Every structure is written in C-alpha cells, then in structure tokens.
Short mmCIF file of C-alpha atoms in Angstrom, two decimals:
data_model
loop_
_atom_site.label_atom_id
_atom_site.label_comp_id
_atom_site.label_asym_id
_atom_site.label_seq_id
_atom_site.Cartn_x
_atom_site.Cartn_y
_atom_site.Cartn_z
CA MET Z 1151 -14.39 19.15 -19.21
CA ILE Z 1152 -14.63 14.84 -18.83
CA GLU Z 1153 -16.22 13.18 -21.43
CA VAL Z 1154 -17.03 9.75 -21.78
CA LYS Z 1155 -17.80 8.09 -24.82
CA ASN Z 1156 -19.62 4.89 -25.50
CA LEU Z 1157 -17.94 3.21 -22.42
CA HIS Z 1158 -18.10 -0.54 -21.95
CA LYS Z 1159 -16.85 -2.64 -19.02
CA SER Z 1160 -16.83 -6.52 -17.63
CA PHE Z 1161 -15.69 -8.41 -15.37
CA ASP Z 1162 -15.15 -12.40 -15.85
CA GLY Z 1163 -17.33 -11.93 -18.86
CA LYS Z 1164 -20.20 -10.25 -16.20
CA LYS Z 1165 -21.08 -6.64 -18.29
CA ILE Z 1166 -20.84 -4.23 -15.65
CA LEU Z 1167 -21.06 -1.12 -17.42
CA GLU Z 1168 -23.13 -0.70 -21.27
CA ASP Z 1169 -22.56 2.13 -23.60
CA ILE Z 1170 -22.14 5.18 -21.20
CA SER Z 1171 -21.44 8.35 -22.51
CA ALA Z 1172 -21.53 11.40 -20.78
CA GLN Z 1173 -20.23 14.68 -20.00
CA PHE Z 1174 -18.78 15.85 -17.15
CA LEU Z 1175 -18.53 19.63 -16.89
CA SER Z 1176 -15.52 22.26 -15.11
CA GLY Z 1177 -16.39 24.34 -12.09
CA LYS Z 1178 -19.60 22.27 -11.51
CA VAL Z 1179 -19.98 19.12 -9.20
CA ASN Z 1180 -20.92 16.14 -11.18
CA GLN Z 1181 -22.69 13.40 -9.93
CA ILE Z 1182 -23.08 9.91 -10.46
CA ILE Z 1183 -25.70 8.54 -8.84
CA GLY Z 1184 -27.41 5.14 -8.36
CA GLN Z 1185 -28.47 2.17 -6.20
CA SER Z 1186 -25.50 0.00 -4.48
CA GLY Z 1187 -23.91 -2.27 -7.17
CA SER Z 1188 -25.42 -0.67 -10.01
CA GLY Z 1189 -21.87 0.58 -11.72
CA LYS Z 1190 -21.51 3.97 -10.37
CA THR Z 1191 -17.85 2.92 -8.76
CA VAL Z 1192 -16.91 1.05 -11.90
CA LEU Z 1193 -17.69 3.93 -13.78
CA MET Z 1194 -15.66 6.09 -11.86
CA LYS Z 1195 -12.55 3.87 -11.66
CA SER Z 1196 -13.05 3.54 -15.35
CA ILE Z 1197 -13.12 7.46 -15.86
CA ILE Z 1198 -10.03 7.54 -13.46
CA GLY Z 1199 -7.94 4.77 -15.23
CA LEU Z 1200 -7.59 2.25 -12.31
CA PHE Z 1201 -9.82 -0.10 -14.59
CA ARG Z 1202 -9.25 -0.30 -17.92
CA PRO Z 1203 -12.55 -0.63 -20.15
CA GLU Z 1204 -12.96 -3.05 -22.69
CA GLU Z 1205 -14.52 -0.46 -25.20
CA GLY Z 1206 -14.86 3.44 -25.36
CA GLN Z 1207 -13.24 6.40 -24.63
CA VAL Z 1208 -12.64 8.83 -21.56
CA LEU Z 1209 -11.18 12.39 -22.59
CA TYR Z 1210 -10.02 14.84 -20.71
CA ASP Z 1211 -10.22 17.86 -22.27
CA GLY Z 1212 -9.90 16.19 -25.54
CA ARG Z 1213 -6.95 13.91 -24.04
CA ASN Z 1214 -8.25 9.80 -24.45
CA LEU Z 1215 -6.97 8.10 -21.47
CA VAL Z 1216 -7.50 4.86 -22.43
CA ASP Z 1217 -5.05 5.19 -25.83
CA MET Z 1218 -2.29 7.16 -23.18
CA SER Z 1219 1.65 5.33 -22.55
CA GLY Z 1220 2.24 4.62 -19.00
CA ARG Z 1221 4.11 7.81 -19.08
CA GLU Z 1222 1.17 10.28 -19.95
CA VAL Z 1223 -1.53 8.51 -17.52
CA LYS Z 1224 1.21 8.90 -15.12
CA ARG Z 1225 1.45 12.80 -15.74
CA LEU Z 1226 -2.16 13.22 -16.46
CA ARG Z 1227 -2.72 12.07 -12.75
CA GLN Z 1228 -0.76 14.72 -11.30
CA GLU Z 1229 -3.53 17.18 -12.87
CA VAL Z 1230 -6.40 14.88 -10.69
CA GLY Z 1231 -7.25 14.66 -6.84
CA MET Z 1232 -9.44 11.83 -5.41
CA LEU Z 1233 -11.59 11.90 -2.05
CA PHE Z 1234 -11.38 8.41 -1.27
CA GLN Z 1235 -14.98 6.72 0.84
CA GLY Z 1236 -12.69 5.94 3.59
CA SER Z 1237 -10.87 9.30 3.28
CA ALA Z 1238 -7.38 6.78 2.68
CA LEU Z 1239 -5.41 8.92 4.51
CA PHE Z 1240 -1.42 7.42 5.42
CA ASP Z 1241 -1.36 6.30 8.43
CA SER Z 1242 2.58 6.80 9.21
CA LEU Z 1243 2.19 10.50 8.53
CA THR Z 1244 0.60 13.77 10.12
CA VAL Z 1245 -2.13 15.61 8.64
CA LEU Z 1246 0.51 17.88 7.44
CA GLY Z 1247 2.95 15.30 6.65
CA ASN Z 1248 -0.34 13.60 4.43
CA VAL Z 1249 -1.04 16.87 2.47
CA MET Z 1250 2.69 17.65 1.81
CA PHE Z 1251 3.02 14.10 0.43
CA PRO Z 1252 2.17 15.14 -3.00
CA LEU Z 1253 4.14 18.11 -2.88
CA GLU Z 1254 6.82 16.55 -1.74
CA MET Z 1255 6.85 13.62 -4.78
CA PHE Z 1256 5.87 16.29 -7.50
CA ALA Z 1257 6.46 20.26 -6.79
CA LYS Z 1258 9.41 22.06 -7.60
CA MET Z 1259 9.21 23.94 -4.14
CA THR Z 1260 11.74 24.59 -1.23
CA ARG Z 1261 10.46 22.61 2.16
CA LYS Z 1262 9.32 26.07 3.64
CA GLU Z 1263 7.10 26.64 0.61
CA MET Z 1264 5.50 23.46 0.72
CA GLU Z 1265 5.06 23.55 4.31
CA GLU Z 1266 2.98 27.00 3.21
CA ARG Z 1267 0.83 25.47 0.88
CA ALA Z 1268 -0.13 22.35 2.98
CA LYS Z 1269 -1.21 24.82 5.72
CA PHE Z 1270 -2.88 26.82 3.28
CA CYS Z 1271 -4.69 24.24 1.84
CA LEU Z 1272 -5.62 23.25 5.38
CA THR Z 1273 -6.83 26.17 6.17
CA ARG Z 1274 -8.60 26.31 3.20
CA VAL Z 1275 -10.73 23.25 4.31
CA ASN Z 1276 -11.36 24.79 7.77
CA LEU Z 1277 -9.10 22.73 9.73
CA MET Z 1278 -7.53 23.98 12.90
CA PRO Z 1279 -3.77 24.58 13.23
CA GLU Z 1280 -3.53 22.65 16.37
CA LYS Z 1281 -5.05 19.28 14.03
CA PHE Z 1282 -1.82 19.85 11.78
CA GLY Z 1283 0.90 17.86 14.17
CA LEU Z 1284 -1.75 15.03 14.54
CA TYR Z 1285 -2.06 11.29 13.32
CA PRO Z 1286 -5.13 10.56 11.05
CA GLY Z 1287 -6.29 7.91 13.77
CA GLU Z 1288 -5.95 10.96 16.23
CA ILE Z 1289 -8.95 13.08 14.24
CA SER Z 1290 -12.65 12.74 13.56
CA GLY Z 1291 -13.80 11.26 10.48
CA GLY Z 1292 -15.11 14.41 9.04
CA MET Z 1293 -12.00 15.91 9.63
CA GLN Z 1294 -10.24 13.27 7.93
CA LYS Z 1295 -12.33 13.91 5.15
CA ARG Z 1296 -11.07 17.63 5.38
CA VAL Z 1297 -8.07 16.56 5.34
CA ALA Z 1298 -8.34 14.29 2.22
CA ILE Z 1299 -9.91 17.27 0.73
CA ALA Z 1300 -7.06 19.14 1.51
CA ARG Z 1301 -4.57 16.89 0.04
CA ALA Z 1302 -6.51 16.15 -3.02
CA ILE Z 1303 -6.55 19.83 -3.97
CA ALA Z 1304 -2.63 20.50 -2.55
CA LEU Z 1305 -1.17 19.89 -6.44
CA ASN Z 1306 -3.97 22.61 -8.02
CA PRO Z 1307 -6.05 19.73 -9.87
CA LYS Z 1308 -7.84 20.15 -12.47
CA TYR Z 1309 -10.02 17.07 -11.90
CA LEU Z 1310 -11.52 16.30 -8.68
CA PHE Z 1311 -12.86 12.45 -8.13
CA CYS Z 1312 -15.03 12.05 -4.77
CA ASP Z 1313 -16.17 8.60 -3.88
CA GLU Z 1314 -19.03 8.55 -1.80
CA PRO Z 1315 -17.77 11.73 0.15
CA ASN Z 1316 -20.05 11.20 2.85
CA SER Z 1317 -20.08 7.98 4.17
CA GLY Z 1318 -20.19 7.50 7.79
CA LEU Z 1319 -20.55 10.98 8.51
CA ASP Z 1320 -23.70 12.50 10.15
CA PRO Z 1321 -25.94 14.45 8.05
CA VAL Z 1322 -24.62 18.11 9.68
CA THR Z 1323 -20.77 16.65 8.96
CA SER Z 1324 -21.76 16.04 5.43
CA LEU Z 1325 -23.59 19.33 4.71
CA VAL Z 1326 -20.04 20.76 5.64
CA ILE Z 1327 -18.73 18.66 3.61
CA ASP Z 1328 -20.76 18.89 0.21
CA LYS Z 1329 -20.72 22.47 0.32
CA LEU Z 1330 -16.37 22.41 0.49
CA ILE Z 1331 -16.51 20.39 -2.56
CA GLU Z 1332 -19.11 22.60 -4.20
CA GLU Z 1333 -17.23 25.94 -2.85
CA ILE Z 1334 -13.94 24.29 -4.14
CA THR Z 1335 -15.07 23.48 -7.77
CA GLU Z 1336 -16.40 26.92 -8.57
CA GLU Z 1337 -13.45 28.76 -6.58
CA TYR Z 1338 -11.01 27.04 -8.87
CA ASN Z 1339 -12.84 25.73 -11.66
CA ILE Z 1340 -12.72 22.35 -10.98
CA THR Z 1341 -14.21 19.01 -13.34
CA THR Z 1342 -15.37 17.49 -10.08
CA ILE Z 1343 -17.20 13.94 -9.90
CA VAL Z 1344 -18.95 12.62 -7.05
CA ASN Z 1345 -20.08 9.02 -6.26
CA THR Z 1346 -23.09 9.36 -4.01
CA HIS Z 1347 -26.51 7.71 -2.86
CA ASP Z 1348 -26.97 10.43 -0.37
CA MET Z 1349 -30.34 12.09 -1.61
CA ASN Z 1350 -29.14 15.28 0.85
CA SER Z 1351 -25.93 15.44 -1.27
CA ILE Z 1352 -27.77 15.05 -4.24
CA MET Z 1353 -30.41 17.85 -3.48
CA GLU Z 1354 -27.59 20.05 -2.05
CA THR Z 1355 -24.60 20.38 -4.95
CA GLY Z 1356 -26.18 18.11 -7.88
CA ALA Z 1357 -25.51 20.69 -10.37
CA HIS Z 1358 -25.41 17.66 -13.36
CA ILE Z 1359 -26.17 14.47 -12.33
CA ILE Z 1360 -26.07 10.97 -13.98
CA LEU Z 1361 -28.19 8.12 -12.85
CA ILE Z 1362 -26.75 4.81 -13.44
CA GLU Z 1363 -29.13 1.56 -13.11
CA LYS Z 1364 -27.74 -1.94 -14.01
CA GLY Z 1365 -24.70 -0.57 -15.77
CA HIS Z 1366 -26.51 1.87 -18.13
CA LYS Z 1367 -27.14 5.36 -18.32
CA ALA Z 1368 -30.60 5.51 -16.95
CA TRP Z 1369 -31.18 9.29 -16.40
CA GLU Z 1370 -29.14 12.88 -16.85
CA GLY Z 1371 -30.12 16.43 -15.65
CA SER Z 1372 -29.52 18.34 -12.66
CA LYS Z 1373 -31.44 19.03 -9.00
CA ASP Z 1374 -34.21 21.30 -10.42
CA ASP Z 1375 -35.08 18.96 -12.55
CA ILE Z 1376 -35.57 15.86 -10.39
CA PHE Z 1377 -39.25 16.93 -9.16
CA THR Z 1378 -40.42 17.50 -12.63
CA SER Z 1379 -38.93 14.54 -14.10
CA ASP Z 1380 -41.18 11.42 -15.21
CA ASN Z 1381 -38.47 8.75 -15.45
CA LYS Z 1382 -39.47 5.67 -13.97
CA SER Z 1383 -35.89 4.60 -12.64
CA LEU Z 1384 -34.83 8.14 -11.03
CA ASN Z 1385 -38.39 8.45 -9.58
CA ASP Z 1386 -37.97 4.33 -8.12
CA PHE Z 1387 -34.51 5.76 -6.83
CA VAL Z 1388 -35.39 9.12 -5.12
CA PHE Z 1389 -38.36 8.80 -3.94
CA ALA Z 1390 -38.04 5.38 -2.45
CA SER Z 1391 -38.57 7.01 0.98
CA ASP Z 1392 -41.93 8.49 2.16
CA LEU Z 1393 -40.51 11.60 3.42
CA PHE Z 1394 -39.13 12.74 -0.35
CA LYS Z 1395 -42.99 11.51 -1.77
CA ASN Z 1396 -44.23 13.72 0.67
CA VAL Z 1397 -41.28 16.55 -0.36
CA ARG Z 1398 -41.89 16.07 -4.14
CA LYS Z 1399 -46.41 16.50 -3.19
CA ALA Z 1400 -45.29 19.89 -1.42
CA VAL Z 1401 -43.11 21.34 -4.33
CA ASN Z 1402 -46.01 20.34 -7.11
CA ASN Z 1403 -48.10 21.36 -5.01
CA LYS Z 1404 -46.85 25.35 -4.52
CA MET I 389 -3.12 -25.09 -10.03
CA LEU I 390 -0.30 -25.02 -12.35
CA LYS I 391 -2.06 -21.76 -13.86
CA SER I 392 -2.55 -19.93 -10.92
CA PHE I 393 1.34 -20.75 -9.79
CA PHE I 394 2.82 -19.14 -12.77
CA LYS I 395 0.02 -16.62 -12.71
CA GLU I 396 1.62 -15.38 -9.18
CA VAL I 397 5.33 -16.12 -10.37
CA GLY I 398 4.07 -13.69 -13.24
CA GLU I 399 2.52 -11.30 -10.90
CA TYR I 400 5.77 -11.34 -8.88
CA CYS I 401 8.19 -9.98 -11.78
CA LEU I 402 6.04 -7.05 -12.77
CA LEU I 403 5.81 -5.94 -9.69
CA MET I 404 9.52 -6.22 -8.99
CA ARG I 405 9.69 -4.44 -12.06
CA LYS I 406 7.75 -2.02 -11.10
CA THR I 407 9.51 -1.53 -7.89
CA PHE I 408 13.07 -1.53 -8.83
CA SER I 409 12.13 1.15 -11.51
CA ARG I 410 13.48 4.46 -11.51
CA PRO I 411 11.93 6.52 -8.33
CA ASP I 412 9.86 9.72 -8.32
CA ASN I 413 11.59 11.11 -6.23
CA TRP I 414 14.94 9.52 -4.90
CA ARG I 415 15.05 11.26 -1.99
CA MET I 416 11.56 10.55 -0.86
CA VAL I 417 12.57 7.00 -1.20
CA LEU I 418 15.89 7.11 0.35
CA LYS I 419 14.49 8.63 3.10
CA GLN I 420 12.79 5.73 4.42
CA VAL I 421 15.71 3.24 3.95
CA PRO I 422 17.08 3.66 7.71
CA THR I 423 13.20 4.01 9.23
CA GLU I 424 12.71 0.33 7.45
CA MET I 425 16.08 -0.74 8.66
CA VAL I 426 15.17 0.31 12.38
CA LYS I 427 11.77 -1.25 11.71
CA LEU I 428 12.91 -4.35 10.02
CA GLY I 429 16.26 -4.79 11.34
CA VAL I 430 16.90 -3.34 14.54
CA ASP I 431 13.72 -4.25 15.95
CA SER I 432 14.61 -7.57 15.09
CA VAL I 433 17.42 -7.96 17.59
CA GLY I 434 16.11 -9.00 20.82
CA ILE I 435 14.40 -12.20 19.38
CA ILE I 436 18.15 -13.02 17.37
CA LEU I 437 19.61 -12.50 20.69
CA ILE I 438 17.41 -14.76 22.88
CA ILE I 439 17.13 -17.65 20.10
CA SER I 440 20.62 -17.33 19.52
CA VAL I 441 22.13 -17.49 22.96
CA PHE I 442 19.63 -20.40 23.92
CA MET I 443 20.19 -22.09 20.88
CA GLY I 444 24.05 -21.72 21.22
CA VAL I 445 23.69 -23.05 24.93
CA ILE I 446 21.25 -26.11 23.63
CA MET I 447 23.32 -26.98 20.69
CA THR I 448 26.47 -27.01 22.77
CA MET I 449 24.68 -28.92 25.90
CA GLN I 450 23.49 -31.73 22.85
CA VAL I 451 26.96 -31.50 21.06
CA VAL I 452 28.84 -32.75 23.90
CA LEU I 453 26.02 -34.94 25.58
CA ASN I 454 25.66 -36.91 22.06
CA THR I 455 29.35 -37.26 21.25
CA GLU I 456 30.78 -38.97 24.26
CA ASN I 457 33.13 -40.76 22.21
CA PRO I 458 36.92 -41.36 23.12
CA MET I 459 37.91 -41.76 19.28
CA LEU I 460 36.46 -38.00 19.09
CA PRO I 461 38.69 -35.23 20.07
CA ARG I 462 37.05 -32.83 23.09
CA TYR I 463 37.25 -29.55 20.63
CA THR I 464 34.62 -31.52 18.18
CA THR I 465 31.83 -29.32 20.09
CA GLY I 466 32.92 -26.15 19.55
CA LEU I 467 33.89 -26.67 15.72
CA MET I 468 30.51 -27.97 15.12
CA LEU I 469 28.97 -25.25 17.26
CA ARG I 470 30.73 -22.53 14.96
CA ASP I 471 30.90 -24.37 11.78
CA THR I 472 26.89 -24.83 11.88
CA TYR I 473 25.96 -21.51 12.97
CA LEU I 474 28.02 -19.76 10.29
CA LEU I 475 27.13 -22.35 7.40
CA GLU I 476 23.30 -22.84 8.45
CA PHE I 477 21.82 -21.28 11.25
CA SER I 478 22.96 -17.65 10.97
CA SER I 479 21.70 -17.24 7.94
CA THR I 480 18.78 -19.96 7.05
CA ILE I 481 17.52 -20.45 10.69
CA MET I 482 17.55 -17.05 11.39
CA CYS I 483 16.14 -15.73 8.29
CA LEU I 484 13.16 -18.35 8.79
CA LEU I 485 12.89 -16.96 12.13
CA LEU I 486 12.55 -13.62 10.50
CA ALA I 487 10.32 -14.78 7.99
CA GLY I 488 7.59 -15.31 10.50
CA LYS I 489 8.51 -11.62 12.40
CA VAL I 490 9.52 -9.76 9.63
CA GLY I 491 7.53 -10.99 6.62
CA SER I 492 4.45 -10.91 8.81
CA ASN I 493 4.89 -7.39 9.52
CA ILE I 494 5.56 -6.15 5.78
CA ALA I 495 2.51 -8.07 4.56
CA SER I 496 0.04 -7.10 6.95
CA GLU I 497 1.21 -3.68 6.28
CA ILE I 498 1.08 -3.32 2.94
CA GLY I 499 -2.00 -5.51 2.64
CA SER I 500 -3.73 -3.10 5.32
CA MET I 501 -2.69 -0.09 3.09
CA ARG I 502 -3.97 -1.77 -0.04
CA VAL I 503 -7.91 -2.45 1.73
CA SER I 504 -8.08 1.01 2.90
CA GLU I 505 -7.09 2.35 -0.33
CA GLN I 506 -3.79 4.15 0.59
CA ILE I 507 -2.11 2.52 -2.15
CA ASP I 508 -4.86 3.32 -4.69
CA ALA I 509 -4.54 7.13 -3.41
CA MET I 510 -0.65 6.53 -4.07
CA GLU I 511 -1.27 5.77 -7.38
CA ILE I 512 -4.26 8.02 -8.04
CA MET I 513 -1.19 10.93 -7.48
CA GLY I 514 0.48 9.25 -9.57
CA VAL I 515 3.19 7.85 -7.65
CA ASN I 516 4.78 4.51 -8.48
CA SER I 517 3.54 2.87 -5.23
CA ALA I 518 5.34 -0.40 -5.47
CA ASN I 519 8.84 1.67 -5.68
CA TYR I 520 7.67 3.98 -2.74
CA LEU I 521 6.61 1.63 -0.30
CA ILE I 522 8.40 -1.59 -1.19
CA LEU I 523 11.95 -0.94 -2.46
CA PRO I 524 12.75 1.02 0.75
CA LYS I 525 11.93 -2.11 2.75
CA VAL I 526 13.87 -4.15 0.47
CA LEU I 527 16.97 -2.03 0.91
CA GLY I 528 16.78 -1.78 4.61
CA LEU I 529 16.28 -5.55 5.38
CA VAL I 530 18.90 -6.40 3.02
CA LEU I 531 21.45 -3.90 3.75
CA PHE I 532 20.97 -4.91 7.79
CA MET I 533 21.43 -8.56 6.91
CA PRO I 534 25.21 -8.76 7.34
CA VAL I 535 24.86 -7.07 11.08
CA LEU I 536 21.97 -9.35 11.54
CA VAL I 537 24.31 -12.72 10.78
CA THR I 538 27.10 -11.22 12.59
CA PHE I 539 25.13 -10.84 15.58
CA CYS I 540 23.72 -14.40 15.85
CA VAL I 541 27.10 -15.76 15.13
CA ALA I 542 28.79 -14.00 18.00
CA LEU I 543 25.71 -14.30 20.41
CA GLY I 544 25.44 -17.89 19.33
CA LEU I 545 28.97 -18.85 20.27
CA LEU I 546 28.85 -16.64 23.59
CA GLY I 547 26.15 -19.35 24.67
CA GLY I 548 28.38 -22.00 23.87
CA ALA I 549 30.42 -20.21 25.97
CA GLY I 550 28.43 -20.10 28.88
CA VAL I 551 27.63 -23.69 29.25
CA ALA I 552 31.65 -23.70 28.91
CA GLN I 553 31.83 -21.52 32.11
CA PHE I 554 29.18 -22.45 34.18
CA THR I 555 28.81 -26.12 33.75
CA ASP I 556 31.38 -28.85 33.72
CA LEU I 557 30.39 -30.33 30.40
CA ILE I 558 33.18 -28.98 28.92
CA THR I 559 36.50 -26.89 29.65
CA MET I 560 36.58 -23.85 28.35
CA SER I 561 39.95 -23.93 26.52
CA ASP I 562 38.56 -27.22 25.02
CA TYR I 563 35.90 -24.89 23.35
CA ILE I 564 37.76 -21.86 22.83
CA TYR I 565 40.53 -24.63 20.38
CA GLY I 566 37.35 -26.01 18.87
CA ILE I 567 35.99 -22.61 17.75
CA GLN I 568 39.28 -21.34 16.49
CA TYR I 569 40.66 -25.01 14.93
CA ALA I 570 40.36 -24.99 11.34
CA PHE I 571 38.86 -22.11 10.67
CA ILE I 572 38.13 -21.27 6.90
CA PRO I 573 37.00 -17.47 6.75
CA PHE I 574 34.82 -18.22 3.74
CA TYR I 575 32.44 -19.96 5.94
CA PHE I 576 31.18 -16.22 7.21
CA THR I 577 31.12 -14.22 3.70
CA GLN I 578 29.10 -17.50 2.76
CA GLY I 579 26.35 -16.98 5.31
CA VAL I 580 26.40 -13.24 4.55
CA ILE I 581 26.19 -13.94 1.17
CA LYS I 582 22.74 -16.15 1.79
CA SER I 583 21.58 -14.16 4.50
CA LEU I 584 21.36 -11.38 1.15
CA PHE I 585 19.60 -13.15 -0.83
CA PHE I 586 16.81 -13.93 2.01
CA GLY I 587 16.36 -10.78 3.23
CA PHE I 588 15.59 -10.28 -0.72
CA ILE I 589 13.22 -12.81 -0.58
CA ILE I 590 11.77 -12.27 2.89
CA SER I 591 11.00 -8.68 1.95
CA SER I 592 9.91 -9.10 -1.68
CA VAL I 593 7.53 -12.09 -1.42
CA SER I 594 5.93 -10.49 1.73
CA SER I 595 5.87 -7.19 -0.12
CA PHE I 596 4.20 -8.90 -3.09
CA TYR I 597 1.21 -10.87 -0.55
CA GLY I 598 0.45 -7.48 1.00
CA TYR I 599 0.24 -5.64 -2.08
CA TYR I 600 -2.26 -7.98 -3.46
CA ALA I 601 -4.27 -8.32 -0.63
CA TYR I 602 -7.41 -7.55 -2.39
CA GLY I 603 -10.85 -7.61 0.36
CA GLY I 604 -10.90 -6.82 4.38
CA ALA I 605 -9.36 -7.86 7.42
CA LEU I 606 -9.40 -11.81 6.05
CA ALA I 607 -7.44 -10.79 2.65
CA VAL I 608 -4.96 -9.12 5.25
CA GLY I 609 -4.55 -12.42 7.21
CA ARG I 610 -4.49 -14.63 4.20
CA ALA I 611 -1.83 -12.25 2.78
CA SER I 612 0.08 -12.60 6.28
CA THR I 613 0.52 -16.61 6.23
CA HIS I 614 1.07 -16.69 2.67
CA ALA I 615 3.83 -14.25 3.01
CA VAL I 616 5.22 -16.27 5.66
CA VAL I 617 4.72 -19.70 4.55
CA ASN I 618 5.86 -18.76 0.81
CA SER I 619 9.01 -16.83 1.77
CA SER I 620 10.03 -19.92 4.16
CA VAL I 621 9.85 -22.62 1.30
CA ILE I 622 11.61 -20.25 -1.31
CA MET I 623 14.23 -19.22 0.97
CA LEU I 624 14.99 -23.36 1.84
CA LEU I 625 14.91 -24.22 -2.12
CA ALA I 626 17.29 -21.44 -2.82
CA ASP I 627 19.34 -22.82 0.44
CA VAL I 628 19.77 -25.93 -1.56
CA VAL I 629 20.90 -23.86 -4.79
CA LEU I 630 23.19 -21.25 -3.23
CA THR I 631 25.09 -23.83 -0.98
CA LYS I 632 25.36 -26.03 -3.68
CA ILE I 633 27.05 -23.34 -5.81
CA MET I 634 29.48 -22.07 -3.16
CA LEU I 635 30.23 -25.08 -1.61
CA THR I 636 31.11 -27.32 -4.57
#
C-alpha cells in the first residue's frame, strides 16, 4: 500500500499541490483523475520521487520516500514499475531488449533465464513472438504500451505507476490496455496508481478513485459511487458530456 | 547572467559526479564503449579524411606561394605543415570539427531521450542514467582520439605530398626533408594529450546540454546548438591553458 500524507508541492512559489492525503490500496487499480493542469501528474511524480515535496510524507508500506537516502530510493525503485504516457521504450533496443534491460541491470540471473523471463512477460501482455525482434519504431502504439507494461513487470514490482496509459490509443485498444493493467494488478497483488482523464478507463477499472482539482483532493470513492455522488467537482468533471449525462439519467431511473 | 553561468557550472559538476560514480552494472556500461567508439570515432573518419587531406593540400600551396623568399630554405613548407598539423590542426582544429559533428549528435540523442521520457524511465527503474548514457560516450570518444589525431596528421602530410607529386610548386625531396627536419617527438605527444582533453570536453559538455533538454523538439535543437558552441569555446580556452603548460 502507498499512503500520501499532507503533501505540498509548488514550483517557483506557485502552489501546485496543497495538503493532499490519500491511500492507494494493493491489488487494486487506484486512479488519480482530474482535468488537464489540475496537478495529477505532479502528484504522481511526487509519489514516485521525481519531484521532492516541500511538506508531507509518501509512505511505501510504511517506508517514507521523502526521508530516504539516495541508496534507499534506488533500492525502492527496483520495486517500482512505470508505464509512461508515450511508452518511453528505448529506441536503440529491440522489444525483447527493452524488457530484458531492467533484468540485465539488476537481476542475478543467467542470460538464458533473463530471456525466458522477458519472453514470459511479453507473452503475458499478449504480444506475438514474431514481434520480439522488432524495434519500438516498427510496432504500433498499442503494442508499444504492451511492451512497456511487460518491461514494467519484468522485475516483479510491488508498485506500478501508469501515466495516462490510454493517450493516443483507439477506444478498443485502450480497453485492452486497461483490462491488462487490471488483470496484472490483481494477479500479482500490485499497488497500481493510474493517472487518467479517460472516462471509459475510469468506468472500467476505477476500483479506487481520487479526483484532483486545482491542486486539492476534491473527491474520493470508487467507480460505483460516481453515479450517486452529489460532489459538484466530480459531477462537473465526469458529466461534462451529454453522453455521460444521459448515462447517469438512465442509471438513476433504473 | 553570472548567476545562471555559475548555476550551469554547478549542474555540470553534479552531472559529472553522477556520471563518474560506480556503475550499477559494469558489464552493461562497458558493453557500450565499443559501440560508442564506432559511432563517435570510426564514423567520423570520413569527414576527418576529407578535411585533413584538403587542408594539407591547401596549406602546402599557400605556404609555397606566400614564402617565395630566397632567404627562406625550400624545406620550410614541409616543416611548417608538419608542425602546424602536430601542434594545432590534428588536435584543436580537428576537435572543433568534431564538436560540430559528434557534439550535436550526442546532445540530440540524449536530448531526445530526455523529452521522450526514456531517461525518466531509467531513473524510475533505479538506473543511474547519467552513468549508463554518458560514461560510455566519454570513454568511447576519449579512447579513440589518439587514433583520429594520428590519422589526421598522416593524411594532412599525405595531402602535402600530393602537391609535391602532382605540381611543380615544390619538389618531393624538399618536402620530405622539411617534414623530417628538426622533428621533436613530443609535439606528437602534445597533440595527443590535448586531443584527450578535447574529447572529454566535447562528449561531456554535449551530454550535459542533452541531459537537461527539457521541453520538446525545440529544446533538443537548442541543446544541440549550445553543445556545439559551448564545447568549441571551452575547447579554445583549454587549448590556451594546455599549450602554455606544455610548451613552456
């Protein structure tokens, strides 16, 4: 479990996050949602440790990231996997090479074992073996996301971070990626935090959701609570489109 | 302006400390050195070949045509060409050219990795990205510099020999006598030593600008320009210092 307590972060005197407290549960897809510029990426990067908060605590199963030495952070990061918005695959390495990279860096395995582990991860994300030798530029965006997930789980992480995993993907592929993240989270009991503003994603996999608005936590709940909540910030965000307004009417009239 | 200068120097020093810290995995870092040597060094041989030969030809002709003085011995041309190549051309001028080719390559490669979050991905994995990306480039270029210097000197002198062979501006015997006359072997060593420093400056300064290229494509372009301009200026300043130390 990851717990954030009274987190504050500002840039050049401008407050981006103010007094954020939240719990992210293990074995569940925890989502940080909010409009563009609301501070959700800053929150995620502060939790990972790419940004250092001015105040507050980030507890990884009780271990406070903010107080850790460089060496401790490094050790912790080997328990973390991350799926970036643009996949962030290494251009110079093949698909297999990308997944083997963290293993080659840190795992005490023979080359054959590493290859087997990398192939297992790629197969787990439903990637065909004929794609293993291709470079990231030679595969589709959806496949790149799958490779990035395979790379993120290669070292059996305890924590998985996904920054807008559906950006640039069509609705069908987005759904496949969402389901994959959900399955992997439950299968390996990972604490997964997904940063998204994709409504389909929220309604599909949002087991635990935190809404960020102007740097504050505006709402917390699950996807099932969305239709019954009277929180204004949540309603303004979720039911911004006519489609979802109609869905809410239909659900409430049942 | 002074504040931003010192900030940049400080950031550069911190990056170098990170770069030269103990690698997470020596094998992974050293595995890349030969690749970088090929990419940064061997792939630059073509441009060095063209420039060294042509500059050898042009300098030989210029010296012959501008020193038509009966007081000057006929071997002066070979002597001047040799010492110019050994002392300055093979190290400083060649490295200024390399700063353009190799410097922009390094800055844009690392800069693209920064803007596409590949460096962040490494950091999140717990990999020391500076060490993994920059150290092999520095080692690869620095270790290959003596080869480039030797190559540059040999080709420049060959260009001069071409002038002696195919024109009647200077005889081959005068030219050969000139390039052998009063040869000081330390001049070659000096060129090699300077090139090692310049190789380090090109690779580290260019990596620095690429590593901190925050933004999009524009930032990568800016990093590439800064890398070439600043490594050239720093190299010239270092040249003054190194020449003063080694020749006095």
